Amino acid sequence: MEREEILKSLNVIFQEVLKNTGLQLDETMSANDVDGWDSLSNMTIVSEVERRWNFRFKLHDIVKMRNIGDMIDCIIKRSK
């Protein structure tokens, strides 16, 4: 699975959860960079990512995620 493909899928998830169709993510973006990405929406985003790729994040994975790039790294790791 390629990073670009994952980023495109994440973009769709974030747009739907945050109700922002104009949102365009990049790997350096964090919750500080995205309006509406707070602790509550993060739980929904994590749930949607788990559903999309059919796995469960471990707590330490979620805690270590600081930006979109970290999330992509975790998805790649968990999808193997």
PDB file of C-alpha atoms in Angstrom:
ATOM      1  CA  MET A   1       0.000   0.000   0.000  1.00  0.00           C
ATOM      2  CA  GLU A   2       1.478   3.317  -1.048  1.00  0.00           C
ATOM      3  CA  ARG A   3       1.563   6.435   1.084  1.00  0.00           C
ATOM      4  CA  GLU A   4      -0.179   8.521  -1.575  1.00  0.00           C
ATOM      5  CA  GLU A   5      -3.075   6.064  -1.776  1.00  0.00           C
ATOM      6  CA  ILE A   6      -3.446   6.109   2.008  1.00  0.00           C
ATOM      7  CA  LEU A   7      -3.301   9.911   2.074  1.00  0.00           C
ATOM      8  CA  LYS A   8      -6.128  10.108  -0.490  1.00  0.00           C
ATOM      9  CA  SER A   9      -8.277   7.754   1.597  1.00  0.00           C
ATOM     10  CA  LEU A  10      -7.495   9.701   4.768  1.00  0.00           C
ATOM     11  CA  ASN A  11      -8.453  12.902   3.013  1.00  0.00           C
ATOM     12  CA  VAL A  12     -11.903  11.474   2.242  1.00  0.00           C
ATOM     13  CA  ILE A  13     -12.333  10.300   5.855  1.00  0.00           C
ATOM     14  CA  PHE A  14     -11.299  13.682   7.272  1.00  0.00           C
ATOM     15  CA  GLN A  15     -13.550  15.558   4.843  1.00  0.00           C
ATOM     16  CA  GLU A  16     -16.541  13.433   5.845  1.00  0.00           C
ATOM     17  CA  VAL A  17     -15.910  13.504   9.604  1.00  0.00           C
ATOM     18  CA  LEU A  18     -15.080  17.207   9.719  1.00  0.00           C
ATOM     19  CA  LYS A  19     -17.697  18.117   7.090  1.00  0.00           C
ATOM     20  CA  ASN A  20     -15.123  20.086   5.111  1.00  0.00           C
ATOM     21  CA  THR A  21     -15.070  19.080   1.445  1.00  0.00           C
ATOM     22  CA  GLY A  22     -12.313  21.593   0.684  1.00  0.00           C
ATOM     23  CA  LEU A  23      -9.846  20.054   3.131  1.00  0.00           C
ATOM     24  CA  GLN A  24      -6.592  18.860   1.562  1.00  0.00           C
ATOM     25  CA  LEU A  25      -4.277  16.986   3.919  1.00  0.00           C
ATOM     26  CA  ASP A  26      -0.537  16.617   3.723  1.00  0.00           C
ATOM     27  CA  GLU A  27       1.757  14.486   5.871  1.00  0.00           C
ATOM     28  CA  THR A  28       2.974  17.348   8.043  1.00  0.00           C
ATOM     29  CA  MET A  29      -0.499  18.454   9.149  1.00  0.00           C
ATOM     30  CA  SER A  30      -1.565  17.969  12.758  1.00  0.00           C
ATOM     31  CA  ALA A  31      -4.698  18.770  14.745  1.00  0.00           C
ATOM     32  CA  ASN A  32      -3.327  22.300  15.205  1.00  0.00           C
ATOM     33  CA  ASP A  33      -3.497  22.813  11.424  1.00  0.00           C
ATOM     34  CA  VAL A  34      -7.014  21.482  10.768  1.00  0.00           C
ATOM     35  CA  ASP A  35     -10.140  23.296  11.943  1.00  0.00           C
ATOM     36  CA  GLY A  36     -12.464  20.974  13.819  1.00  0.00           C
ATOM     37  CA  TRP A  37      -9.892  18.241  14.452  1.00  0.00           C
ATOM     38  CA  ASP A  38     -10.262  17.949  18.208  1.00  0.00           C
ATOM     39  CA  SER A  39     -10.272  15.066  20.672  1.00  0.00           C
ATOM     40  CA  LEU A  40     -13.868  14.105  19.909  1.00  0.00           C
ATOM     41  CA  SER A  41     -13.491  14.177  16.127  1.00  0.00           C
ATOM     42  CA  ASN A  42     -10.177  12.327  16.495  1.00  0.00           C
ATOM     43  CA  MET A  43     -12.018   9.387  18.080  1.00  0.00           C
ATOM     44  CA  THR A  44     -14.362   9.291  15.084  1.00  0.00           C
ATOM     45  CA  ILE A  45     -11.464   9.579  12.631  1.00  0.00           C
ATOM     46  CA  VAL A  46      -9.588   6.727  14.342  1.00  0.00           C
ATOM     47  CA  SER A  47     -12.743   4.596  14.255  1.00  0.00           C
ATOM     48  CA  GLU A  48     -13.268   5.281  10.542  1.00  0.00           C
ATOM     49  CA  VAL A  49      -9.623   4.502   9.752  1.00  0.00           C
ATOM     50  CA  GLU A  50      -9.898   1.199  11.654  1.00  0.00           C
ATOM     51  CA  ARG A  51     -13.080   0.351   9.750  1.00  0.00           C
ATOM     52  CA  ARG A  52     -11.586   1.313   6.365  1.00  0.00           C
ATOM     53  CA  TRP A  53      -8.432  -0.804   6.794  1.00  0.00           C
ATOM     54  CA  ASN A  54     -10.034  -3.497   8.982  1.00  0.00           C
ATOM     55  CA  PHE A  55      -7.686  -3.410  11.979  1.00  0.00           C
ATOM     56  CA  ARG A  56      -7.501  -1.913  15.477  1.00  0.00           C
ATOM     57  CA  PHE A  57      -4.912   0.606  16.568  1.00  0.00           C
ATOM     58  CA  LYS A  58      -3.139  -0.121  19.816  1.00  0.00           C
ATOM     59  CA  LEU A  59      -3.272   2.635  22.419  1.00  0.00           C
ATOM     60  CA  HIS A  60       0.445   3.364  22.091  1.00  0.00           C
ATOM     61  CA  ASP A  61      -0.038   3.824  18.317  1.00  0.00           C
ATOM     62  CA  ILE A  62      -2.711   6.458  18.887  1.00  0.00           C
ATOM     63  CA  VAL A  63      -0.629   8.256  21.509  1.00  0.00           C
ATOM     64  CA  LYS A  64       2.411   8.364  19.192  1.00  0.00           C
ATOM     65  CA  MET A  65       0.494   9.877  16.257  1.00  0.00           C
ATOM     66  CA  ARG A  66       1.443  13.550  16.056  1.00  0.00           C
ATOM     67  CA  ASN A  67       0.531  14.258  12.426  1.00  0.00           C
ATOM     68  CA  ILE A  68      -0.899  12.730   9.265  1.00  0.00           C
ATOM     69  CA  GLY A  69       2.479  11.188   8.356  1.00  0.00           C
ATOM     70  CA  ASP A  70       2.559   9.334  11.689  1.00  0.00           C
ATOM     71  CA  MET A  71      -0.973   8.101  11.029  1.00  0.00           C
ATOM     72  CA  ILE A  72       0.080   6.810   7.605  1.00  0.00           C
ATOM     73  CA  ASP A  73       3.073   5.034   9.192  1.00  0.00           C
ATOM     74  CA  CYS A  74       0.738   3.320  11.687  1.00  0.00           C
ATOM     75  CA  ILE A  75      -1.701   2.292   8.950  1.00  0.00           C
ATOM     76  CA  ILE A  76       1.132   0.747   6.938  1.00  0.00           C
ATOM     77  CA  LYS A  77       2.434  -1.061  10.023  1.00  0.00           C
ATOM     78  CA  ARG A  78      -0.997  -2.378  11.083  1.00  0.00           C
ATOM     79  CA  SER A  79      -2.019  -3.379   7.555  1.00  0.00           C
ATOM     80  CA  LYS A  80       0.818  -5.863   7.119  1.00  0.00           C
TER      81      LYS A  80
END
